[in-house]
Coordinates of C-alpha atoms in Angstrom, one line a residue:
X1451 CA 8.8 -12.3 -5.3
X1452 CA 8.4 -13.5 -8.6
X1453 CA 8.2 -10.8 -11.6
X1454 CA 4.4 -12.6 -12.4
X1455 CA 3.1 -11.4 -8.6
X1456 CA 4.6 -8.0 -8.8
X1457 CA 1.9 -5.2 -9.0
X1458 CA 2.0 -3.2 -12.7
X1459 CA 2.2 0.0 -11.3
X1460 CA 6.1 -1.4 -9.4
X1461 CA 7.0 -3.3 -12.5
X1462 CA 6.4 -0.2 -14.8
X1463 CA 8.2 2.1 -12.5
X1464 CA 11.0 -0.2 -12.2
X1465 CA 11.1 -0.5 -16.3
X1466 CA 10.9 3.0 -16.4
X1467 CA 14.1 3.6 -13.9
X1468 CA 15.8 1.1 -16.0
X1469 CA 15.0 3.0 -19.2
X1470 CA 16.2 6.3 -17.9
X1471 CA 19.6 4.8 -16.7
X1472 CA 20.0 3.5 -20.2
X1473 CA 19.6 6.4 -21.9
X1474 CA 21.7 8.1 -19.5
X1475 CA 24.5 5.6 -19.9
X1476 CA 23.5 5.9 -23.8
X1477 CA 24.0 10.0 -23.7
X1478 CA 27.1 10.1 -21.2
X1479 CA 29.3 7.6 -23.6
X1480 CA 28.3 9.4 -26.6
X1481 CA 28.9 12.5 -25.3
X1482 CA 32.2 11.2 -23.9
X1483 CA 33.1 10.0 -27.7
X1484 CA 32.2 13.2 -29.6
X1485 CA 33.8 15.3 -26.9
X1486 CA 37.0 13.6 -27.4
X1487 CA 36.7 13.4 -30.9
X1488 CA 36.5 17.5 -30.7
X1489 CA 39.2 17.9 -28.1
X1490 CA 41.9 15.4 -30.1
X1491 CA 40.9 17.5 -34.0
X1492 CA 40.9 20.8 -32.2
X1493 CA 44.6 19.9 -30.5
X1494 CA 46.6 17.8 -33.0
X1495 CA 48.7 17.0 -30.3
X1496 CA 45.8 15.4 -28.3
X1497 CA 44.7 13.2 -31.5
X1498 CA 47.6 10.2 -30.2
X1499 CA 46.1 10.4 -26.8
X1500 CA 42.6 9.9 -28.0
X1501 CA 41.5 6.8 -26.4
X1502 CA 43.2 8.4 -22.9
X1503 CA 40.8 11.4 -23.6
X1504 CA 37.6 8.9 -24.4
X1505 CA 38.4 7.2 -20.9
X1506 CA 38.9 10.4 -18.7
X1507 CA 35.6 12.1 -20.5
X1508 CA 33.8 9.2 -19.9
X1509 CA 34.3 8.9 -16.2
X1510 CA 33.6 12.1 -15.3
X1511 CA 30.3 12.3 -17.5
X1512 CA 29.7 9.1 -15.9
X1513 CA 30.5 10.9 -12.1
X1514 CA 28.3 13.9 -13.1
X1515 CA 25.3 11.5 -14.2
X1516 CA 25.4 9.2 -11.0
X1517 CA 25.4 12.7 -8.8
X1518 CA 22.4 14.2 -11.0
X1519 CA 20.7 10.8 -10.3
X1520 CA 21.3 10.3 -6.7
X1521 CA 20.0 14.2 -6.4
X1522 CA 16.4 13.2 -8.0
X1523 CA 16.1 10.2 -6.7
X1524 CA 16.7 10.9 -3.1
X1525 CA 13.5 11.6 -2.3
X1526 CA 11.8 8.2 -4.0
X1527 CA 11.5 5.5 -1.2
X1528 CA 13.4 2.4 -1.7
X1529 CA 12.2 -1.2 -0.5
X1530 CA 13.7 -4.5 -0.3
X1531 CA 12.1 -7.3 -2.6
X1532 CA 9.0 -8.5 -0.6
X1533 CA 7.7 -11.6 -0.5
X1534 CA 3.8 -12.6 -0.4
X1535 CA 2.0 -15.6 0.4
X1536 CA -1.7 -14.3 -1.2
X1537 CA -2.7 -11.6 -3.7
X1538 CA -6.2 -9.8 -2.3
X1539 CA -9.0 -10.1 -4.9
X1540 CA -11.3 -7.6 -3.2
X1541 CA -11.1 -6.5 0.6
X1542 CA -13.9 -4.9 2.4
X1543 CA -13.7 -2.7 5.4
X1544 CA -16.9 -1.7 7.0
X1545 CA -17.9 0.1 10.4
X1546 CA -21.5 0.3 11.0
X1547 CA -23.1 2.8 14.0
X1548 CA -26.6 1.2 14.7
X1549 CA -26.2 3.7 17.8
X1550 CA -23.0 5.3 19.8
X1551 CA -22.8 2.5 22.1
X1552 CA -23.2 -0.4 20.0
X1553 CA -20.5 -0.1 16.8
X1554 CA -19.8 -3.2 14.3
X1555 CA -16.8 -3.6 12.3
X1556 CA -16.7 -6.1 9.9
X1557 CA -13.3 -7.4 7.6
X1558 CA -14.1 -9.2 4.4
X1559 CA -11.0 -10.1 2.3
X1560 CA -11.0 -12.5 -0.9
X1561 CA -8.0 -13.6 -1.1
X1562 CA -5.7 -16.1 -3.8
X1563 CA -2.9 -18.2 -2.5
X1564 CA 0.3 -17.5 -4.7
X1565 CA 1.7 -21.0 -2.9
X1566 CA 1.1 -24.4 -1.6
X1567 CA -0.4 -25.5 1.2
X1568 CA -1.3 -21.9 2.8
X1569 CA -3.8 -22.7 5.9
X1570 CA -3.8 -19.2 7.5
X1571 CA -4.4 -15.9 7.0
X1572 CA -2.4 -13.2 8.8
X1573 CA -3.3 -9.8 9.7
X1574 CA -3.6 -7.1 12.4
X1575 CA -6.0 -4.6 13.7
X1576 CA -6.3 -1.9 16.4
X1577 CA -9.3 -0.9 18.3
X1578 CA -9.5 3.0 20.4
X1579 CA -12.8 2.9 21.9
X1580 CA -13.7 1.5 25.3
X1581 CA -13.8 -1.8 24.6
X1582 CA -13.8 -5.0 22.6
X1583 CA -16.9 -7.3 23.1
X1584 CA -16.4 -9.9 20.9
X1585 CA -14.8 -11.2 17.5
X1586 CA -16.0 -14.1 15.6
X1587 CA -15.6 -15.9 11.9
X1588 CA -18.8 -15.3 9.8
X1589 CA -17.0 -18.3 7.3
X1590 CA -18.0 -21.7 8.9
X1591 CA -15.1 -23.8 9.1
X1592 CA -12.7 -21.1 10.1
X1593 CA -11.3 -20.4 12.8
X1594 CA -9.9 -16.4 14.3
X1595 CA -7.5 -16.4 17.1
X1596 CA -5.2 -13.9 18.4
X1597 CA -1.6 -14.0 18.2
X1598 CA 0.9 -11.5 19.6
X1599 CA 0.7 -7.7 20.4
X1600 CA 3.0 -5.8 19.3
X1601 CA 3.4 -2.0 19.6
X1602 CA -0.3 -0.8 19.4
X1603 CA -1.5 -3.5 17.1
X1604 CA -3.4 -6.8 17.9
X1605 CA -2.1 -9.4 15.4
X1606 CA -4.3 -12.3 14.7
X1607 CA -4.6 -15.6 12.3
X1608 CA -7.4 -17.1 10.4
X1609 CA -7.3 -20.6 10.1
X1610 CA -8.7 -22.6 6.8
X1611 CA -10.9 -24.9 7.0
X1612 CA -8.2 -26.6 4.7
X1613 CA -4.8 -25.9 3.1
X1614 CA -5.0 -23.8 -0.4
X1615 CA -3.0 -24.7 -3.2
X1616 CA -1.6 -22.5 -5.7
X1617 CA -4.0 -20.5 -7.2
X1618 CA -6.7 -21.3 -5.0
X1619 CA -9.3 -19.1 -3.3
X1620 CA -10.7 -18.7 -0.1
X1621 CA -13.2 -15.7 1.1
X1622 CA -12.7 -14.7 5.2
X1623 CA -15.0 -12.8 6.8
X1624 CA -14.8 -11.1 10.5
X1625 CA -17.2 -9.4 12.4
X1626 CA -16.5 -7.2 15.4
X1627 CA -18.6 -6.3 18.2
X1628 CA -17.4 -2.9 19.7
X1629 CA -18.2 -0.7 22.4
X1630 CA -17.1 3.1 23.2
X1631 CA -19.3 4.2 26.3
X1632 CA -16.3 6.4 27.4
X1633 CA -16.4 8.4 23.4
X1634 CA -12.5 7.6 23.8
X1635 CA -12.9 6.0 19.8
X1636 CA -10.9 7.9 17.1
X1637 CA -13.2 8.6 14.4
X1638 CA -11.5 6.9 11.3
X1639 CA -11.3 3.4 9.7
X1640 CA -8.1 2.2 7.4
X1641 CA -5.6 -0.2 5.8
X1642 CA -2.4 -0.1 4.9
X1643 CA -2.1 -2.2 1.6
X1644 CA 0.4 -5.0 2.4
X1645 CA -0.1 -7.4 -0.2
X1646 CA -1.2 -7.0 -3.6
X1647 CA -4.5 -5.9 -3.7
X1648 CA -6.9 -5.7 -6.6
X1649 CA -9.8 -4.0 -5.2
X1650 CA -10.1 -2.1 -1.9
X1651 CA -13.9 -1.1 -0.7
X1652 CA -14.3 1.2 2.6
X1653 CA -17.5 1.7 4.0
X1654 CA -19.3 4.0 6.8
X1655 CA -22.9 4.0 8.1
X1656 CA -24.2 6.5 10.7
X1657 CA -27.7 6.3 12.3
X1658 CA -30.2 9.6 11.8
X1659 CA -29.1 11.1 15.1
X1660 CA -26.0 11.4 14.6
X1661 CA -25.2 15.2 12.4
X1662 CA -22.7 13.8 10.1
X1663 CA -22.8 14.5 6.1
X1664 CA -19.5 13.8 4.8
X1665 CA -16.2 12.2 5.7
X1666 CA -13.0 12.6 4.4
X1667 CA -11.0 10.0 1.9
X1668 CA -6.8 9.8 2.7
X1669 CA -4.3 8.3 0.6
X1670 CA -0.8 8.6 2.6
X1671 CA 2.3 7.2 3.2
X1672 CA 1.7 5.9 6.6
X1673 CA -1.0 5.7 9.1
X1674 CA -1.0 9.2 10.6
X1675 CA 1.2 11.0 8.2
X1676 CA 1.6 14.4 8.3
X1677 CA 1.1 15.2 5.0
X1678 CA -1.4 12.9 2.7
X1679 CA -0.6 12.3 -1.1
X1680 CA -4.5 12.8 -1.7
X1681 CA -7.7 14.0 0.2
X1682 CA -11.5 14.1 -0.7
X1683 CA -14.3 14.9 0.7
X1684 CA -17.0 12.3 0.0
X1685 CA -20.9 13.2 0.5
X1686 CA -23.0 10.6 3.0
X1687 CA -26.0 9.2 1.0
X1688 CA -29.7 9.0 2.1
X1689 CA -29.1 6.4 4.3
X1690 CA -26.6 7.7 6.4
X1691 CA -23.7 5.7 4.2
X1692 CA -20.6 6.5 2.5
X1693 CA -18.3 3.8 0.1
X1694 CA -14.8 4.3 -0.8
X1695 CA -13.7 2.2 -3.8
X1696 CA -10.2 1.8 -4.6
X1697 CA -9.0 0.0 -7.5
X1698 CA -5.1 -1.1 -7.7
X1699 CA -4.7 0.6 -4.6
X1700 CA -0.8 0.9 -4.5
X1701 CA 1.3 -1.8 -2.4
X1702 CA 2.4 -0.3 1.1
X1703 CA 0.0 2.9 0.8
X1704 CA -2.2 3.6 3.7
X1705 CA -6.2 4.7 3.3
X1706 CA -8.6 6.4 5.6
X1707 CA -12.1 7.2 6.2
X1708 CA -11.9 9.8 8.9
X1709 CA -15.0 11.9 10.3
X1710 CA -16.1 14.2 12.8
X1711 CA -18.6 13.4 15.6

């Protein structure tokens, strides 16, 4: 992943770190010198063994430093150096109830290729109601198809109409038709950010009939995690709609709309 494709918020945590293990290293031989520097005027007979003392302070400075460090960071998660074939301009999540038995879902992502020749677009999706009636490109020239299932998850490609080259754009659009005539659906839509994403729009729309005023916005670690970073509660409009906007929406965080019928 090159530096140029790495999301601010990563790069200036990662400067950050960097800066506070400098001036760590900065304060432990410093400390190390004027210690030793103390220790070798106090005790003449210490003053030939000065270097000796310099070395000794500064290792265990150095040990009590790397312990303090490991003890606050613990807790930060650390992941291996990803790699992405697209940065997402804007995607668009939307679930629309025009009644209980008819429900639409529709995925619009605008997407830039970060390399040559990228024809597909890869992602995933998991439906809990009854069942799936139908899923179809709204983009002419492209093409959806599934791909493999793998735990609960339906993965699935979208094929260019042709391949991208650097820095080119392309706009997908899916639309599903859904069913729940059993009420088995769980009442939430989300997405867990896996490439870099500049803008992140959710959006719910219930019919009259159906006694819902609000739903609640998650931000979280993973989808269904016991305890979210952030929650809001966000008022439906006069139409029955609600719109979640998230700028910069951080790199491997998960979002949800949830309600209750």
């Amino acid at each position: 992943m090159k530096i140029k494709n790495v999301p601010k918020y990563l790069l200036a945590n990662a400067t950050w770190d960097g800066l506070k293990i400098i001036l760590g290293l900065i304060l432990v031989a410093s400390s190390s010198l004027f210690t030793s520097k103390i220790l070798a005027d106090t005790i003449k007979m210490l003053s030939s063994y000065r270097n000796y003392l310099s070395i000794i302070t500064t290792s265990f400075l150095l040990l009590i430093f790397i312990l303090v460090y490991q003890k606050f960071r613990k807790n930060k998660p650390i992941y291996p150096n990803l790699e992405f074939d697209c940065k997402i301009l804007e995607k668009e999540i939307t679930i629309d109830f025009s009644i209980r038995e008819n429900i639409f879902y529709k995925k619009r992502i605008y997407l830039k290729s970060l390399i040559n020749n990228l024809n597909a677009y890869h992602d995933k999706y998991h439906w809990t109601g009854s069942s799936e009636n139908n899923v179809c490109s709204n983009i002419k020239g492209q093409t959806f198809q599934k791909t493999i299932k793998k735990n609960i998850f339906q993965f699935y490609e979208i094929l260019f109409q042709h391949s991208l080259k650097k820095g080119d754009t392309v706009e997908t659009e899916l639309v599903w038709d859904l069913a729940d005539n059993n009420n088995k659906m769980v009442p939430f839509i989300s997405a867990t950010i896996e490439e870099p994403t500049d803008l992140l729009i959710m959006n719910v729309s219930f019919p009259e009939t159906m006694q819902i005023d609000s739903v609640f916005c998650e931000v979280s670690s993973s989808l269904g995690a016991n305890k979210p970073f952030e929650v809001k509660k966000c008022e439906l409009d006069r139409n029955k709609k609600a719109t979640w906007r998230v700028r910069n929406p951080k790199l491997l965080f998960h979002y949800e709309m949830r309600w209750v019928f």
